Coordinates of C-alpha atoms in Angstrom, one line a residue:
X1 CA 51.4 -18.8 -27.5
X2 CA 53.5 -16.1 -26.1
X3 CA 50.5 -13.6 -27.4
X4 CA 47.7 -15.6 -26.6
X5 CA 48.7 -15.2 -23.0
X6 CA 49.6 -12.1 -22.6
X7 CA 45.8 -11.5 -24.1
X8 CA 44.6 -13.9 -21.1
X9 CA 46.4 -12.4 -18.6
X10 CA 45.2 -8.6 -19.0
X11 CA 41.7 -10.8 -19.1
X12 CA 42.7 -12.0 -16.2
X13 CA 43.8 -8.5 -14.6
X14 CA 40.7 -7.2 -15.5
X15 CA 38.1 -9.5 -14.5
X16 CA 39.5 -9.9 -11.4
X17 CA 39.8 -6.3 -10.2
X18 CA 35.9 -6.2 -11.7
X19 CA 35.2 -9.0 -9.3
X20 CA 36.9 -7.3 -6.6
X21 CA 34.9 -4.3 -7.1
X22 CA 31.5 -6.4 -7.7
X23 CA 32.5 -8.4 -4.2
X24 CA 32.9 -5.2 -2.4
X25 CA 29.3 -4.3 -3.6
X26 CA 27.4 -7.7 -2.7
X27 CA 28.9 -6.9 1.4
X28 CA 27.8 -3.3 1.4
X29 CA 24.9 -4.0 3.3
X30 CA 27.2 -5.5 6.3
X31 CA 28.6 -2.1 6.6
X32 CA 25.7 0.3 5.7
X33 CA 23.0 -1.4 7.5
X34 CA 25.4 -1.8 10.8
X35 CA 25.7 1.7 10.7
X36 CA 22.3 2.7 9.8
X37 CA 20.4 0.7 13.0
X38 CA 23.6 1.5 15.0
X39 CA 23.1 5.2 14.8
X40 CA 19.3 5.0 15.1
X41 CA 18.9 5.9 11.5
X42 CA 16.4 3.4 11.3
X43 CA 14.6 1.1 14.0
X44 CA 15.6 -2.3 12.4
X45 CA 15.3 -5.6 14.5
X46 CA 18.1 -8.1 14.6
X47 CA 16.1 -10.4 12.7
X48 CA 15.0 -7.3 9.9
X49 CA 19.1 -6.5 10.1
X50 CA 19.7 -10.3 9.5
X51 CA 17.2 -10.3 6.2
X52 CA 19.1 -7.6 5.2
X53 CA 22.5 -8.8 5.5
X54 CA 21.3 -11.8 3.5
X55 CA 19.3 -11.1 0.9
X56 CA 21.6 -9.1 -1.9
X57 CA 23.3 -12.3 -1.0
X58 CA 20.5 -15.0 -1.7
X59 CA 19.6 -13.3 -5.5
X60 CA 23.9 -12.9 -6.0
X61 CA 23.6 -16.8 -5.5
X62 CA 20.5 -17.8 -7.5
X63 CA 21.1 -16.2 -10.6
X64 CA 25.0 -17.6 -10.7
X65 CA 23.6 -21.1 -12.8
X66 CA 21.5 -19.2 -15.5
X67 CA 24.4 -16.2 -15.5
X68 CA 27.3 -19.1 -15.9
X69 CA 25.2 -20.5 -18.3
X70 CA 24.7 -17.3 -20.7
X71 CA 28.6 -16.5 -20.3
X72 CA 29.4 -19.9 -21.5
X73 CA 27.1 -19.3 -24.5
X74 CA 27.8 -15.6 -25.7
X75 CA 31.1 -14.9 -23.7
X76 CA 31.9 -12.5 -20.7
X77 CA 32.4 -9.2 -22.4
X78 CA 28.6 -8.9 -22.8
X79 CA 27.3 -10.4 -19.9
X80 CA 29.9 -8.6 -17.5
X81 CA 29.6 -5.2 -18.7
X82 CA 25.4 -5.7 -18.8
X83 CA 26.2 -6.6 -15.4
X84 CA 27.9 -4.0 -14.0
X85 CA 25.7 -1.3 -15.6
X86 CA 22.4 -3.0 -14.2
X87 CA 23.4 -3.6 -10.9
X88 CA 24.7 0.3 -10.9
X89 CA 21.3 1.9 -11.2
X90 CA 19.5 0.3 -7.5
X91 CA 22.7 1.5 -6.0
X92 CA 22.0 4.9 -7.6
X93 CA 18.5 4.7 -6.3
X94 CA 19.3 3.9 -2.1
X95 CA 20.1 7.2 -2.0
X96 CA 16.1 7.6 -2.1
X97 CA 15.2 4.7 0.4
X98 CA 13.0 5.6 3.2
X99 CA 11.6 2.2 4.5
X100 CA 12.4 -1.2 5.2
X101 CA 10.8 -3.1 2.5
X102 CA 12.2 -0.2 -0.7
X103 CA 15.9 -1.2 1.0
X104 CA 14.5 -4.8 1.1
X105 CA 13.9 -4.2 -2.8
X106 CA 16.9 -2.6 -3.8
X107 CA 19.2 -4.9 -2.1
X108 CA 17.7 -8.0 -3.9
X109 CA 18.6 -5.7 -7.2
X110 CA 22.2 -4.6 -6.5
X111 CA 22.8 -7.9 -4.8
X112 CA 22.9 -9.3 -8.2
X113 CA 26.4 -8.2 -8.7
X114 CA 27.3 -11.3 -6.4
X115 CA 27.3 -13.6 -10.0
X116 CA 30.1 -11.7 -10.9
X117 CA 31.9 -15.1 -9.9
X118 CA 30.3 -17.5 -12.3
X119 CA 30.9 -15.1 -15.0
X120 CA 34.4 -14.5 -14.6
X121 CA 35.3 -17.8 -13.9
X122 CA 33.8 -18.9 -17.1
X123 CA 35.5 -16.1 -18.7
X124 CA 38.2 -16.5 -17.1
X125 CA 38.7 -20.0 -17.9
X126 CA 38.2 -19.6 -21.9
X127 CA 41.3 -17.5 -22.3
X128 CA 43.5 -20.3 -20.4
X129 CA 45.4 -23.4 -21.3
X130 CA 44.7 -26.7 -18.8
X131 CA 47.9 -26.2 -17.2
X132 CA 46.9 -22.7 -16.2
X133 CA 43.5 -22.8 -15.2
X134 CA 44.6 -23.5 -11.6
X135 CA 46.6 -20.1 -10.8
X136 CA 44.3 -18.3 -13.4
X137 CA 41.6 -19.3 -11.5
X138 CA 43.1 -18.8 -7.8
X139 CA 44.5 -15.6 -8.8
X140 CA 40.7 -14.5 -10.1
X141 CA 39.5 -15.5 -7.1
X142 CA 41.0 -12.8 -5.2
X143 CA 38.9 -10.9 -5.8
X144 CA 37.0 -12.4 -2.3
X145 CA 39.2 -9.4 -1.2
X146 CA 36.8 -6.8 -2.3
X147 CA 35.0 -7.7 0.8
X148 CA 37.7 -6.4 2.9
X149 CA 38.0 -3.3 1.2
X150 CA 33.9 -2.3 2.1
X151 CA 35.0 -3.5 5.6
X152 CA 38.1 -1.9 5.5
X153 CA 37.3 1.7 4.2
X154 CA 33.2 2.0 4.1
X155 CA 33.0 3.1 8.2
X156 CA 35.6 5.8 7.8
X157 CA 34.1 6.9 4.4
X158 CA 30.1 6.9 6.4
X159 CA 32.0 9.0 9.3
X160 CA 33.2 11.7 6.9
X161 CA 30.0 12.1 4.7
X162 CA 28.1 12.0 7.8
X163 CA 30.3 14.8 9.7
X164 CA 27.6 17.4 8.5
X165 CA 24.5 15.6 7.7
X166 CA 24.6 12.9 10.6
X167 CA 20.8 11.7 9.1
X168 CA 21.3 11.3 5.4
X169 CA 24.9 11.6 4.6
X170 CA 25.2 7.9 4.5
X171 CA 23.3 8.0 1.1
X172 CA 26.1 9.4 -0.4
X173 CA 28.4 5.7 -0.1
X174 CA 25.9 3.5 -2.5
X175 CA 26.2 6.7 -4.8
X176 CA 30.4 5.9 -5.2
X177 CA 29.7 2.6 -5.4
X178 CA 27.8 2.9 -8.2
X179 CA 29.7 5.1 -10.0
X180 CA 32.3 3.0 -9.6
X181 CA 30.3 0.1 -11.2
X182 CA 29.4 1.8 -13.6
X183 CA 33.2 2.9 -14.9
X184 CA 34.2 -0.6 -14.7
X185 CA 31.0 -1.5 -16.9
X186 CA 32.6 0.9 -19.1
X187 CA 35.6 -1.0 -19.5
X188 CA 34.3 -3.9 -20.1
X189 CA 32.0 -2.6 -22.8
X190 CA 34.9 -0.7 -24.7
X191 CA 38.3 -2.7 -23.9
X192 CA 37.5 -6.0 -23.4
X193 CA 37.9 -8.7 -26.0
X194 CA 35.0 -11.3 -26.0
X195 CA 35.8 -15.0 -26.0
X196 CA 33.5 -18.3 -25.6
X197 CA 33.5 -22.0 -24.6
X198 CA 33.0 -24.8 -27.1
X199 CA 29.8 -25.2 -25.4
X200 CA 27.4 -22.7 -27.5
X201 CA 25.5 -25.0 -29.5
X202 CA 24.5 -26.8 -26.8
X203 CA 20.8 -27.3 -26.0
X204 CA 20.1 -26.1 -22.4
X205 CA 19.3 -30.1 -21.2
X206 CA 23.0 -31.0 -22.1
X207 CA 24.4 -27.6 -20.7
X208 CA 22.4 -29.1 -17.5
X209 CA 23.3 -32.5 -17.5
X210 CA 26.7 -32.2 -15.3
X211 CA 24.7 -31.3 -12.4
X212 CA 23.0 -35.2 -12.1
X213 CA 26.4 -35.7 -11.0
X214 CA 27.1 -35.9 -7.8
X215 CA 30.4 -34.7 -7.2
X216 CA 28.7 -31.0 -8.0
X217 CA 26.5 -31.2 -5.1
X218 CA 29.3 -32.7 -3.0
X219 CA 32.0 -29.5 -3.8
X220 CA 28.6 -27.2 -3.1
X221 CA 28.7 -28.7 0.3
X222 CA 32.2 -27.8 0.8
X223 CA 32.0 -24.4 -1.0
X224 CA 28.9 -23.6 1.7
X225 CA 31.1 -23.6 4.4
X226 CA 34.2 -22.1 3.2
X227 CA 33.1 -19.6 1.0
X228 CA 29.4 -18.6 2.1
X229 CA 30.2 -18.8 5.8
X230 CA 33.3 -16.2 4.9
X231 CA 30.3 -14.0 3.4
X232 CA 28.0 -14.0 5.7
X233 CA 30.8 -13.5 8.3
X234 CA 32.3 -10.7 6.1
X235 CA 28.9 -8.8 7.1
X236 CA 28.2 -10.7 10.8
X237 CA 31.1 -9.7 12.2
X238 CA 30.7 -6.1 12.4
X239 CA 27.6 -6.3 14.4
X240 CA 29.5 -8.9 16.5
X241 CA 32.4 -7.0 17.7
X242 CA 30.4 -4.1 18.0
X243 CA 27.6 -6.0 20.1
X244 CA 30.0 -7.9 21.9
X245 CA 33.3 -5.8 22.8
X246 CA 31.6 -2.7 22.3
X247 CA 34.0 -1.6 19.8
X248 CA 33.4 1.4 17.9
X249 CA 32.2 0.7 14.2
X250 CA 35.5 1.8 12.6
X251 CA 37.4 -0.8 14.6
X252 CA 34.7 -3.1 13.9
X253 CA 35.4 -2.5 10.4
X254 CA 39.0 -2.6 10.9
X255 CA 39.1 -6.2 12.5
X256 CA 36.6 -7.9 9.9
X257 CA 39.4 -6.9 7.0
X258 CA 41.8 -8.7 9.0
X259 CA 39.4 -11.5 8.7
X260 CA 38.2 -11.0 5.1
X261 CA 41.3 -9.8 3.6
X262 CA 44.2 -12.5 4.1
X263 CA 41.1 -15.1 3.1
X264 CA 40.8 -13.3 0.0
X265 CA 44.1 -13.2 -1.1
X266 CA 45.4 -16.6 0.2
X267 CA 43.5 -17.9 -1.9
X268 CA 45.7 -18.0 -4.9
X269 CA 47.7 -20.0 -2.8
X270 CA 45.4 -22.6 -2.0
X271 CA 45.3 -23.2 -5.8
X272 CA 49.3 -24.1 -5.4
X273 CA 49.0 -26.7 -2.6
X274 CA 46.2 -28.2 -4.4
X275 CA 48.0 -28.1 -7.1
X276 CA 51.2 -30.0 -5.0
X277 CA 49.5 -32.1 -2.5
X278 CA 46.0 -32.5 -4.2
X279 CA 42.7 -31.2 -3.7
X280 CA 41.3 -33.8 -1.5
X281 CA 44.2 -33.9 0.9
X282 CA 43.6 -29.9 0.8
X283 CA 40.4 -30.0 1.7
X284 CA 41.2 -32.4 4.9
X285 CA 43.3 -30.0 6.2
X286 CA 40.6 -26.8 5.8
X287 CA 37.5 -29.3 7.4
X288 CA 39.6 -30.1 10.2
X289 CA 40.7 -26.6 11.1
X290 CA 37.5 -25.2 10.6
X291 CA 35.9 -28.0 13.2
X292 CA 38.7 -27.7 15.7
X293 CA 38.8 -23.3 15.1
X294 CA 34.7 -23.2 15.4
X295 CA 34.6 -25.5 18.2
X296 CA 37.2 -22.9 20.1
X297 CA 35.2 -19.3 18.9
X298 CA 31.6 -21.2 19.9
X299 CA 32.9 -20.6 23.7
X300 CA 31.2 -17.3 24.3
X301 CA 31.7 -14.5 27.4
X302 CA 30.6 -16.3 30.4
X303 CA 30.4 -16.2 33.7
X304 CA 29.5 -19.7 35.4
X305 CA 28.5 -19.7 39.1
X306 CA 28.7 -23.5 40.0
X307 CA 28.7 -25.0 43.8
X308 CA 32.1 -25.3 45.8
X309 CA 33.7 -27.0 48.5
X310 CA 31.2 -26.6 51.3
X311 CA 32.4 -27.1 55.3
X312 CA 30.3 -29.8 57.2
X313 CA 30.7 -29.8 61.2
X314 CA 32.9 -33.0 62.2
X315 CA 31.0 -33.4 65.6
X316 CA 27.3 -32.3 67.1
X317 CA 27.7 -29.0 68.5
X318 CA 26.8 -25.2 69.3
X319 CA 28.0 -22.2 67.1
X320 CA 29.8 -19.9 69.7
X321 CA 30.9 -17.2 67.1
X322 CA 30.9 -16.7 63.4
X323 CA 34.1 -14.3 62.4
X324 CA 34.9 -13.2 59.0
X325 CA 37.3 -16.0 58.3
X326 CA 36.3 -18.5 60.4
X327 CA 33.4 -20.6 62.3
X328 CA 33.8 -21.5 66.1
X329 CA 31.8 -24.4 67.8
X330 CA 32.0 -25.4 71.2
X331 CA 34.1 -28.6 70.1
X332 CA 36.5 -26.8 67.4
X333 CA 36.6 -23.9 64.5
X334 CA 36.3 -24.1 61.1
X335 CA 38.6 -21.4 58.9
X336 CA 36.2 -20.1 55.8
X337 CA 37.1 -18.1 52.4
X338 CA 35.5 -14.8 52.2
X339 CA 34.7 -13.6 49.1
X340 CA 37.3 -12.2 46.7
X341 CA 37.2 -9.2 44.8
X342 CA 36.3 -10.6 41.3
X343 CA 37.7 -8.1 38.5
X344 CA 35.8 -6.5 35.6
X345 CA 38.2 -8.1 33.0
X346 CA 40.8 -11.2 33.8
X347 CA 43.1 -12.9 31.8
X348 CA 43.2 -14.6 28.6
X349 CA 42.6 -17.4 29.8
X350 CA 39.4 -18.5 32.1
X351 CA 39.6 -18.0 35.4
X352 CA 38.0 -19.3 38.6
X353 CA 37.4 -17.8 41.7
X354 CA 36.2 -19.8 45.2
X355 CA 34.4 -18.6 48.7
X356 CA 32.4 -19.9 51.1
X357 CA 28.6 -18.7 52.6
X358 CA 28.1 -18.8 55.8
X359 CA 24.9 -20.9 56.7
X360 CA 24.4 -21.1 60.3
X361 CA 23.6 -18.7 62.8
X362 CA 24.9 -17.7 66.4
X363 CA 23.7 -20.5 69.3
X364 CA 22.6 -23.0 66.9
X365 CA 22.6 -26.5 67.5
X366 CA 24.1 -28.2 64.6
X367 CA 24.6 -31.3 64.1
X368 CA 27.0 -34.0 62.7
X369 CA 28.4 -33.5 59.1
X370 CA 25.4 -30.6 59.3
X371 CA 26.8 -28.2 55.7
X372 CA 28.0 -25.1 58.2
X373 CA 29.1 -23.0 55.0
X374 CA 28.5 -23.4 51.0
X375 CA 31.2 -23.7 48.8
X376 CA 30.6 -21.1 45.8
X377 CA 32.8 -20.8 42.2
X378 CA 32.9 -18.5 40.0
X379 CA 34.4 -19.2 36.2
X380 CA 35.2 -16.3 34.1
X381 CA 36.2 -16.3 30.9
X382 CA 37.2 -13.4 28.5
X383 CA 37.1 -14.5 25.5
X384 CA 39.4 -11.7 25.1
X385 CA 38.9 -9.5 21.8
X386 CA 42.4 -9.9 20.4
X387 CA 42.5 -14.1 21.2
X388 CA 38.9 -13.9 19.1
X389 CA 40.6 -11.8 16.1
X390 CA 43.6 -14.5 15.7
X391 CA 40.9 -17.0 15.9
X392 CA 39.0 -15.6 13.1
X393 CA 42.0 -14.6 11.2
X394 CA 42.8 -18.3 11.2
X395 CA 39.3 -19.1 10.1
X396 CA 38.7 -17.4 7.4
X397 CA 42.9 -18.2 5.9
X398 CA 41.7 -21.8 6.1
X399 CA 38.5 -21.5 4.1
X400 CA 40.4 -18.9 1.8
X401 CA 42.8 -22.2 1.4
X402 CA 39.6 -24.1 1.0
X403 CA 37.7 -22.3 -1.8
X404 CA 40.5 -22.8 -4.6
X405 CA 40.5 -26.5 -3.0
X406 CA 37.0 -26.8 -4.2
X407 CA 37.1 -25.3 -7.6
X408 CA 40.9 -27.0 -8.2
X409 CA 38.9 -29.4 -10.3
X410 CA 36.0 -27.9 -11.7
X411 CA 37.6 -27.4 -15.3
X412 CA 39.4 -30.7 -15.3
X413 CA 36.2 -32.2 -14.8
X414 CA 34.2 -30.2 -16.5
X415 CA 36.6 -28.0 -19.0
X416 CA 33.5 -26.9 -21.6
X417 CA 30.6 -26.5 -18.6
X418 CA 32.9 -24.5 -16.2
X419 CA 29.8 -21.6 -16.2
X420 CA 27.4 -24.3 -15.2
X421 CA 29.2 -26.2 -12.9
X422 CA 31.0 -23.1 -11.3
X423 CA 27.9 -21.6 -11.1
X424 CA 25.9 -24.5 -9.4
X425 CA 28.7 -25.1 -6.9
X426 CA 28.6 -21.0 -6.2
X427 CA 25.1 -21.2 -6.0
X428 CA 25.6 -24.0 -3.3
X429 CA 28.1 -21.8 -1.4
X430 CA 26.6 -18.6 -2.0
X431 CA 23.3 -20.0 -0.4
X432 CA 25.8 -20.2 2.8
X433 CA 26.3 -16.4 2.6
X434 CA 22.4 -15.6 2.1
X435 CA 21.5 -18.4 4.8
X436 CA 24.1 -17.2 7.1
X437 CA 23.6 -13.8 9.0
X438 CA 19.4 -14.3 8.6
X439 CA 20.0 -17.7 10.8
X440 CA 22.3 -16.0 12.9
X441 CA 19.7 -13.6 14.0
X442 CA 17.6 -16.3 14.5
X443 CA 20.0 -18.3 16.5
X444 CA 20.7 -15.1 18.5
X445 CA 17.3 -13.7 19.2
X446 CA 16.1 -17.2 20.3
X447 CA 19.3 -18.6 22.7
X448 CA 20.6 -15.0 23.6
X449 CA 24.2 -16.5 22.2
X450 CA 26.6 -14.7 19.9
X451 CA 28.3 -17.5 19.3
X452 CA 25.6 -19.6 18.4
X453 CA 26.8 -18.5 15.1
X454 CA 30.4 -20.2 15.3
X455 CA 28.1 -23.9 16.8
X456 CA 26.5 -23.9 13.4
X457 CA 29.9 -23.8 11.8
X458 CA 30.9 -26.1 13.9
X459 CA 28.3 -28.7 12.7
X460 CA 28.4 -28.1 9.2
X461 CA 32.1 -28.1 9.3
X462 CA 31.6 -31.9 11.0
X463 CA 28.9 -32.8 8.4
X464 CA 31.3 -32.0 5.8
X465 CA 33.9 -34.5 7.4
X466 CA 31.7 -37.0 8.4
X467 CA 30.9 -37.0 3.9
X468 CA 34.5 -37.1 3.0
X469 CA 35.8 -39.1 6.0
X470 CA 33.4 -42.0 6.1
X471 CA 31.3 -42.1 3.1
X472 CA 33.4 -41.0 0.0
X473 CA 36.6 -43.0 2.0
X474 CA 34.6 -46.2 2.8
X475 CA 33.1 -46.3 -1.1
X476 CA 36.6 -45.5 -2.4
X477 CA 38.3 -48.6 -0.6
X478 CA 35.2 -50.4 -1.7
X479 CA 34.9 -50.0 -5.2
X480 CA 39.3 -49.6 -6.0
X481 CA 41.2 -50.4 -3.4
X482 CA 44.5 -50.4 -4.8
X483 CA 43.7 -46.6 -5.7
X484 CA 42.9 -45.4 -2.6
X485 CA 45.5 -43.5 -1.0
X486 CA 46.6 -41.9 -4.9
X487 CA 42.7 -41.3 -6.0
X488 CA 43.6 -37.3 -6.0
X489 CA 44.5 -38.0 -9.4
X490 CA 42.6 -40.2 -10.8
X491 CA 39.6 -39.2 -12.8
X492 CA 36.5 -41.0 -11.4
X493 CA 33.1 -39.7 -11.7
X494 CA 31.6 -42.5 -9.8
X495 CA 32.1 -39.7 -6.3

């Protein structure tokens, strides 16, 4: 036994720094193509940035079912290390891209790394006992992390190939990411023992048949939000703090790790409270921060100029002066508020500022509760850079929490289809990632918001709620009543 997993855990070590290395390749493009229309390199709209963002995304999602499904039937040694070698070669080749639709092309190639996650988790899973599928599988998951390392190191790496060559010294980066693909593929192909589920003499119909159930599409729901909303966030954010506190790209880079990289590795921890408090209980507490943290980052940098107290004249009368701070009449004065000076940058928190306009005129007749002056206020608000960050931080360490939550149960459920069910579910999520920064431009270019990304959050955070809250809880107390507050552990496939 003592063998057999010490066999699993080098596995373990080594698909997991693979998918580390495969993640950091699926979010090149929120780096490189930031940089690229940043710089004027090329004259790509928000919505052509947002395609781009998205798509190595949208084929790393797609092809997770039939690549889950082939590592189930012949193992992961050979489908990992065809894997990585493939998806090396269109990074090789973006060193030769020259227009938007060959960068189109090669991203939907290289993107395919992306089902590096329903390969290893099928892999993963065939070297491990039940009672250690849970931190095998958090621990694997991790590799989210990779994300933060493109983030992290990519902008400083694109500032020092492009110190000499400002116009093509980018096309250098793909080049050392797929070398490094391609010595990883290596690895695999040469070190790696191979090992399969009891599922290979399976027709393809029954290898399907655990997705009519709807417990799949239910964790795909969940797996949208917390793990393909950390994607396409892992890439949006850059453009975000750069668009929006007009912070240099390294910084940029710098402050999306902080959001990608404690998500990534929390995540092995999220395996252990599910694994103490339960999945479902779990998953409460990640939908309810991610509702009450979106509905807090959806507040964007405003300024809202809204009506005031005004000042009405008490009596009929005659204006005899109008001073800077006041108003006389024949029958009395009136005291007014000039206008402040109103700062560039306030505090943290919003911040209003009041005056009054002066509508009359010298000699005029005015008369009884006549408006003399206009009440005018002005609310400010920050949404300072650093109160944003530990926002997002927050974020992304609750959905880190949130993606072991959903796959917590995956092989319990489904212990000889964990390639078809993981991959489904991360098909589901991955769709999030894809979906995400292409909507977001959309979202932007049509209401002018930034945040209109964090409102969509928001509402798919509450749609996820409103499922487990109300519909799963209402048919639970329905159908077993006395099983309701323990149905964490209790195997029913009727949610």
């Amino acid at each position: 036994m003592n063998a057999n997993l010490s066999s699993a855990h080098r596995i373990l070590f080594l698909n997991t720094l693979a998918f580390t290395i495969c993640f950091a390749c699926w979010t090149l493009n929120g780096v490189l193509v930031t940089y690229l229309v940043d710089n004027n390199i090329f004259n790509w709209s928000v919505v052509e940035t947002g395609w781009l963002l998205g798509i190595p995304i949208l084929s790393g999602s797609i092809m997770r079912l039939p690549l889950g499904i082939l590592t189930d039937k012949y193992g992961g040694k050979p489908v990992f290390s065809t894997l990585l070698l493939l998806c090396s070669i269109p990074l090789f080749l973006l060193y030769f891209a020259d227009s938007y639709w060959i960068y189109l092309l090669l991203s939907v190639l290289f993107g395919m790394v992306g089902t590096a996650f329903a390969v290893g988790i099928a892999f993963t899973s065939a070297w491990y006992p039940k009672e250690w599928q849970g931190r095998a599988l958090g621990i694997f998951g991790m590799g989210n992390a990779g994300a933060a390392l493109t983030t992290f190191f990519a902008p400083t790496l694109l500032n020092y190939l492009s110190a000499d060559d400002p116009e093509n010294g980018w096309r250098m980066l793909p080049i050392i990411y797929g070398i490094t693909l391609t010595i990883i593929g290596f690895i695999f192909l040469f070190f790696v023992e191979n090992k399969k589920a009891a599922v290979q003499n399976k027709s393809v119909k029954q290898l399907l048949n655990p997705l009519s159930k709807i417990r799949v599409w239910r964790f795909g729901l969940y797996y949208f939000l917390v793990f393909g909303l950390f994607v396409a966030f892992s890439q949006w954010l850059l453009p975000y703090y750069v668009s929006v506190y007009q912070t240099t790209l390294v910084l940029a880079g710098l402050l999306t790790s902080a959001f990608s990289l404690p998500s990534g590795v929390i995540r092995a921890f999220g395996g252990y409270l599910s694994d103490k408090f339960g999945a479902r209980k779990v998953m409460y507490w990640v939908l309810y921060s991610s509702l009450v943290l979106s509905g807090l980052l959806m507040l964007p940098k405003m300024e809202i100029l809204t009506p005031g107290k005004g000042i009405t004249a008490k009596k009929t009368g005659t204006v005899q002066t109008i001073e800077k701070d006041k108003i006389i009449l024949d029958n009395g004065e009136f005291s007014i508020s000039s206008k402040p000076e109103i700062p560039q940058q306030t505090s943290v928190l919003p911040k209003s500022f009041s005056w009054q306009e002066v509508l009359v005129k010298h000699n005029e007749k005015v008369q009884k509760k006549q408006l003399l002056a206009q009440g005018v206020t002005l609310i400010k608000f920050e949404a300072h850079i650093w109160v944003f960050s530990i926002l997002v931080i927050l974020i992304g360490i609750m959905w880190g929490i949130g993606k072991a939550a959903v796959y917590k149960h995956i092989p319990e459920y489904f212990p000889n289809e964990v390639g078809v069910v993981g991959g489904m579910v991360g098909l589901i999520g991955g769709l999030g990632g894809f979906i995400g920064p292409i909507l977001f431009g959309y979202l932007l270019d049509f209401s002018g918001l930034w945040t209109s990304s964090w409102i969509f959050v928001f509402l798919v955070s509450a749609l996820s709620l409103f499922w487990m809250n109300t519909i799963i809880k209402k048919m639970t107390h329905k159908e077993a009543p006395h099983i309701k507050d323990r149905i964490e552990h209790v195997n029913c496939n009727k949610d």
